[in-house]
Coordinates of C-alpha atoms in Angstrom, one line a residue:
X11 CA 3.0 15.1 8.6
X12 CA 2.7 14.7 12.0
X13 CA -0.8 17.1 12.3
X14 CA -2.0 15.0 9.1
X15 CA -1.5 11.8 11.3
X16 CA -1.9 13.5 14.4
X17 CA 1.4 11.3 15.9
X18 CA 4.8 12.5 17.0
X19 CA 7.2 12.3 14.2
X20 CA 10.6 10.3 15.2
X21 CA 14.2 10.4 14.3
X22 CA 15.6 6.8 14.6
X23 CA 19.3 6.1 14.7
X24 CA 21.6 3.3 16.8
X25 CA 23.0 6.5 18.4
X26 CA 19.9 7.1 20.4
X27 CA 20.5 4.5 23.1
X28 CA 23.6 7.2 24.0
X29 CA 21.9 10.3 23.2
X30 CA 18.7 9.3 25.8
X31 CA 21.4 9.2 28.7
X32 CA 22.5 12.6 28.0
X33 CA 18.8 14.2 27.7
X34 CA 17.9 11.8 30.7
X35 CA 21.1 13.8 32.8
X36 CA 20.0 17.1 31.5
X37 CA 16.6 16.9 32.2
X38 CA 17.3 15.7 35.9
X39 CA 19.6 18.9 36.3
X40 CA 17.1 21.3 34.9
X41 CA 14.6 19.7 37.6
X42 CA 12.2 18.5 35.0
X43 CA 10.7 15.4 33.9
X44 CA 9.6 16.2 30.5
X45 CA 12.5 16.4 27.9
X46 CA 13.0 15.7 24.4
X47 CA 15.9 15.8 21.6
X48 CA 14.8 17.1 18.4
X49 CA 16.7 16.2 14.9
X50 CA 15.8 17.0 11.7
X51 CA 12.4 18.3 12.9
X52 CA 11.7 14.8 14.8
X53 CA 12.0 13.4 18.0
X54 CA 15.3 11.5 18.7
X55 CA 14.6 10.9 22.2
X56 CA 12.4 12.0 25.1
X57 CA 12.0 10.8 28.6
X58 CA 9.5 8.6 30.0
X59 CA 6.9 11.7 31.3
X60 CA 7.2 13.3 27.8
X61 CA 6.1 10.5 25.8
X62 CA 2.8 9.9 28.8
X63 CA 1.2 13.0 27.1
X64 CA -1.7 13.0 25.0
X65 CA -1.4 12.6 21.2
X66 CA -2.5 16.1 20.8
X67 CA -0.2 17.6 23.3
X68 CA 2.8 16.1 21.6
X69 CA 1.8 17.4 18.3
X70 CA 1.6 20.8 19.9
X71 CA 4.7 20.3 21.6
X72 CA 6.7 19.3 18.8
X73 CA 5.5 22.1 16.3
X74 CA 5.9 24.5 19.0
X75 CA 9.8 23.6 19.4
X76 CA 10.4 23.2 15.9
X77 CA 9.1 26.4 14.7
X78 CA 10.7 28.6 17.5
X79 CA 13.1 30.8 16.3
X80 CA 16.2 30.1 18.3
X81 CA 19.8 30.4 16.6
X82 CA 22.2 28.5 17.6
X83 CA 24.0 28.7 21.0
X84 CA 20.8 30.5 22.1
X85 CA 17.4 29.5 23.9
X86 CA 14.0 30.4 24.3
X87 CA 11.6 30.8 27.2
X88 CA 7.7 30.2 26.6
X89 CA 4.6 29.8 28.6
X90 CA 2.4 27.0 27.6
X91 CA -0.7 25.7 28.3
X92 CA -1.1 21.7 28.0
X93 CA -4.6 20.9 26.7
X94 CA -5.0 17.5 29.3
X95 CA -2.2 17.7 31.6
X96 CA -2.2 21.1 32.8
X97 CA -5.2 23.3 30.8
X98 CA -5.3 26.0 33.6
X99 CA -1.8 26.2 34.8
X100 CA 1.0 27.3 32.2
X101 CA 4.8 25.7 32.2
X102 CA 7.5 26.7 31.0
X103 CA 8.8 25.4 27.2
X104 CA 12.5 26.2 27.2
X105 CA 14.2 25.6 23.8
X106 CA 17.8 25.3 23.1
X107 CA 19.4 25.0 20.0
X108 CA 22.4 22.8 20.2
X109 CA 23.4 23.4 16.3
X110 CA 21.5 23.8 13.1
X111 CA 18.3 21.3 12.8
X112 CA 18.9 20.2 16.5
X113 CA 17.0 21.3 19.5
X114 CA 16.6 20.1 23.2
X115 CA 13.4 20.9 24.8
X116 CA 12.2 20.7 28.7
X117 CA 9.3 21.6 30.5
X118 CA 9.7 23.2 34.0
X119 CA 7.6 24.8 36.5
X120 CA 8.7 28.4 38.4
X121 CA 11.9 26.9 39.0
X122 CA 15.4 26.7 38.2
X123 CA 15.8 29.7 37.0
X124 CA 16.6 30.4 32.7
X125 CA 20.3 31.2 33.4
X126 CA 20.9 28.2 35.6
X127 CA 19.7 25.7 33.4
X128 CA 21.5 27.7 30.5
X129 CA 25.0 27.0 32.3
X130 CA 24.3 23.3 32.2
X131 CA 24.0 22.6 28.7
X132 CA 27.5 22.4 27.5
X133 CA 28.3 20.4 30.3
X134 CA 25.8 17.8 29.1
X135 CA 25.6 17.9 25.5
X136 CA 29.3 19.0 24.5
X137 CA 30.7 15.3 24.2
X138 CA 27.2 14.6 22.1
X139 CA 28.3 17.4 19.5
X140 CA 30.1 14.9 17.0
X141 CA 27.3 12.3 17.1
X142 CA 24.9 15.2 16.5
X143 CA 26.4 16.6 14.0
X144 CA 26.9 13.1 11.8
X145 CA 23.1 12.7 12.3
X146 CA 21.8 15.5 11.5
X147 CA 22.9 15.4 7.9
X148 CA 21.4 11.7 8.0
X149 CA 17.8 11.3 6.6
X150 CA 17.0 7.4 6.1
X151 CA 17.2 4.9 8.6
X152 CA 20.7 3.1 9.9
X153 CA 18.7 -0.1 8.8
X154 CA 20.6 -2.4 6.1
X155 CA 18.9 -4.5 3.6
X156 CA 16.1 -2.0 3.2
X157 CA 14.9 -3.0 -0.2
X158 CA 16.7 -0.3 -2.8
X159 CA 13.4 0.4 -4.9
X160 CA 11.7 2.3 -1.8
X161 CA 12.2 5.8 -2.0
X162 CA 10.2 6.9 1.2
X163 CA 8.0 5.7 3.6
X164 CA 5.6 6.5 6.9
X165 CA 5.2 3.8 9.5
X166 CA 2.6 4.9 12.6
X167 CA 2.4 3.0 15.3
X168 CA -1.7 4.3 16.7
X169 CA -0.7 2.6 20.1
X170 CA 1.9 5.0 20.8
X171 CA 1.2 7.9 18.8
X172 CA 4.8 7.9 17.1
X173 CA 5.6 7.9 13.1
X174 CA 8.9 7.4 11.2
X175 CA 8.9 9.3 8.0
X176 CA 12.2 8.4 6.2
X177 CA 13.1 9.6 2.6
X178 CA 16.0 8.3 0.5
X179 CA 18.9 11.4 0.2
X180 CA 19.0 12.9 -3.3
X181 CA 15.7 10.9 -4.8
X182 CA 14.1 14.1 -4.7
X183 CA 12.6 14.4 -1.4
X184 CA 10.1 17.3 -2.0
X185 CA 8.4 15.2 -4.5
X186 CA 8.3 12.2 -2.7
X187 CA 7.0 13.7 0.8
X188 CA 3.9 15.1 -1.6
X189 CA 3.6 11.4 -3.3
X190 CA 3.6 9.8 0.4
X191 CA 1.1 12.4 1.4
X192 CA -1.3 12.1 -1.2
X193 CA -1.1 8.6 -1.0
X194 CA -1.8 8.2 2.9
X195 CA -4.9 10.6 2.1
X196 CA -6.0 8.4 -0.3
X197 CA -5.8 5.4 1.7
X198 CA -6.8 6.7 4.7
X199 CA -9.4 9.2 3.7
X200 CA -11.2 6.2 1.0
X201 CA -10.0 2.6 2.1
X202 CA -9.5 2.2 6.2
X203 CA -11.6 5.3 7.4
X204 CA -14.2 6.1 4.4
X205 CA -16.6 8.8 4.8
X206 CA -20.0 7.5 7.1
X207 CA -23.0 7.2 5.0
X208 CA -25.9 9.1 5.4
X209 CA -28.4 6.8 7.3
X210 CA -31.3 8.2 5.8
X211 CA -33.1 5.6 3.6
X212 CA -30.1 3.5 4.4
X213 CA -30.9 0.1 6.5
X214 CA -28.6 0.1 9.8
X215 CA -27.7 -3.2 8.8
X216 CA -26.3 -2.4 5.5
X217 CA -24.1 0.1 7.2
X218 CA -23.2 -2.6 9.4
X219 CA -22.3 -4.9 7.3
X220 CA -20.2 -2.5 4.6
X221 CA -17.3 -1.6 7.5
X222 CA -17.7 -4.7 9.2
X223 CA -17.4 -7.5 6.0
X224 CA -14.7 -5.3 3.7
X225 CA -12.0 -4.7 6.2
X226 CA -9.1 -3.4 3.9
X227 CA -5.6 -4.9 5.3
X228 CA -3.6 -4.1 2.1
X229 CA -3.5 -2.0 -0.9
X230 CA -1.4 -0.6 -3.9
X231 CA -1.3 1.4 -6.9
X232 CA 0.7 2.3 -9.7
X233 CA 1.5 4.8 -11.6
X234 CA 3.8 5.6 -14.6
X235 CA 6.5 7.2 -12.3
X236 CA 6.5 5.5 -9.0
X237 CA 4.6 2.6 -7.4
X238 CA 2.9 2.6 -4.0
X239 CA 1.8 -0.1 -1.2
X240 CA 0.2 0.2 2.2
X241 CA -0.8 -2.0 5.0
X242 CA -1.8 -2.3 8.6
X243 CA -0.3 -5.2 10.8
X244 CA -1.2 -4.7 14.7
X245 CA -1.0 -1.1 16.1
X246 CA 1.2 -0.4 12.7
X247 CA 0.2 1.3 9.9
X248 CA 2.5 1.1 6.5
X249 CA 2.8 3.4 4.0
X250 CA 5.6 2.9 1.2
X251 CA 6.4 4.7 -1.7
X252 CA 8.6 2.6 -4.5
X253 CA 10.0 3.3 -7.7
X254 CA 7.8 2.2 -10.6
X255 CA 10.8 -0.7 -11.9
X256 CA 9.6 -2.9 -8.7
X257 CA 7.2 -5.7 -10.3
X258 CA 4.0 -5.8 -8.6
X259 CA 4.5 -8.9 -7.0
X260 CA 7.6 -7.8 -5.1
X261 CA 5.8 -5.0 -3.3
X262 CA 4.1 -7.0 -0.5
X263 CA 7.0 -8.9 0.8
X264 CA 9.4 -5.6 0.4
X265 CA 6.8 -3.4 2.3
X266 CA 6.1 -6.1 5.2
X267 CA 10.0 -6.6 5.3
X268 CA 10.5 -3.0 6.0
X269 CA 8.3 -3.1 9.0
X270 CA 10.2 -6.3 10.3
X271 CA 13.7 -4.5 9.8
X272 CA 12.2 -1.5 11.6
X273 CA 10.4 -2.9 14.6
X274 CA 13.3 -5.4 15.2
X275 CA 15.8 -2.7 16.2
X276 CA 16.1 -2.0 19.6
X277 CA 16.7 1.9 19.2
X278 CA 13.4 2.7 16.7
X279 CA 10.3 4.1 19.1
X280 CA 7.7 3.1 16.5

């Protein structure tokens, strides 16, 4: 959903603190200030300079890395232009597949050579393989006390241009993803950022009034098979899919508590 939300999808786990050290060391050895580790098509950790790239550049890089056809133990090298950081001079995007669903990427200049970087991969990542193997099989965030009625959620940090998308395993993730995507489009398109009215025949004050005096912060829908709740709080936008059994009056508390649980963890990036 990163193209839809124009944010970098992140992967949150307590092991991220340790993985950050591995990535920083590997990026430095590759003579790069731009590095990112992807687990299950989401950014687990990245260097400071990587996060400083624009939202569009981060989404471009994310999808280029995720869809790069690189088998385990091999790498790819691609010339890439960054629309804002380097629109006219290409850089080398080097992607290594450490194991299925786990990739590490660095952006380099003309040096060092690909062979030189390849020789350093095992030295920096071998000791992290057990953790990576365990993490790639996880989907739901490592946070206790999340309401059991929650099937999945999307948390967006608009100031950081990052998002966290999670679904409970064995709950029909494909169906839940579609429900969450449809709910996101409904809320964004009709409530939070509705189409601008045609100004012909409409007083400017009326347009201004309709956009300023009716700010929607919380909303929900109830269907036969599920319920959904969304709210805005500061820089965060939260979208949650619940099972149909949860009482309507409980959704607001569960959704707001979810955001509190996620943002209090030091290893989350949203």
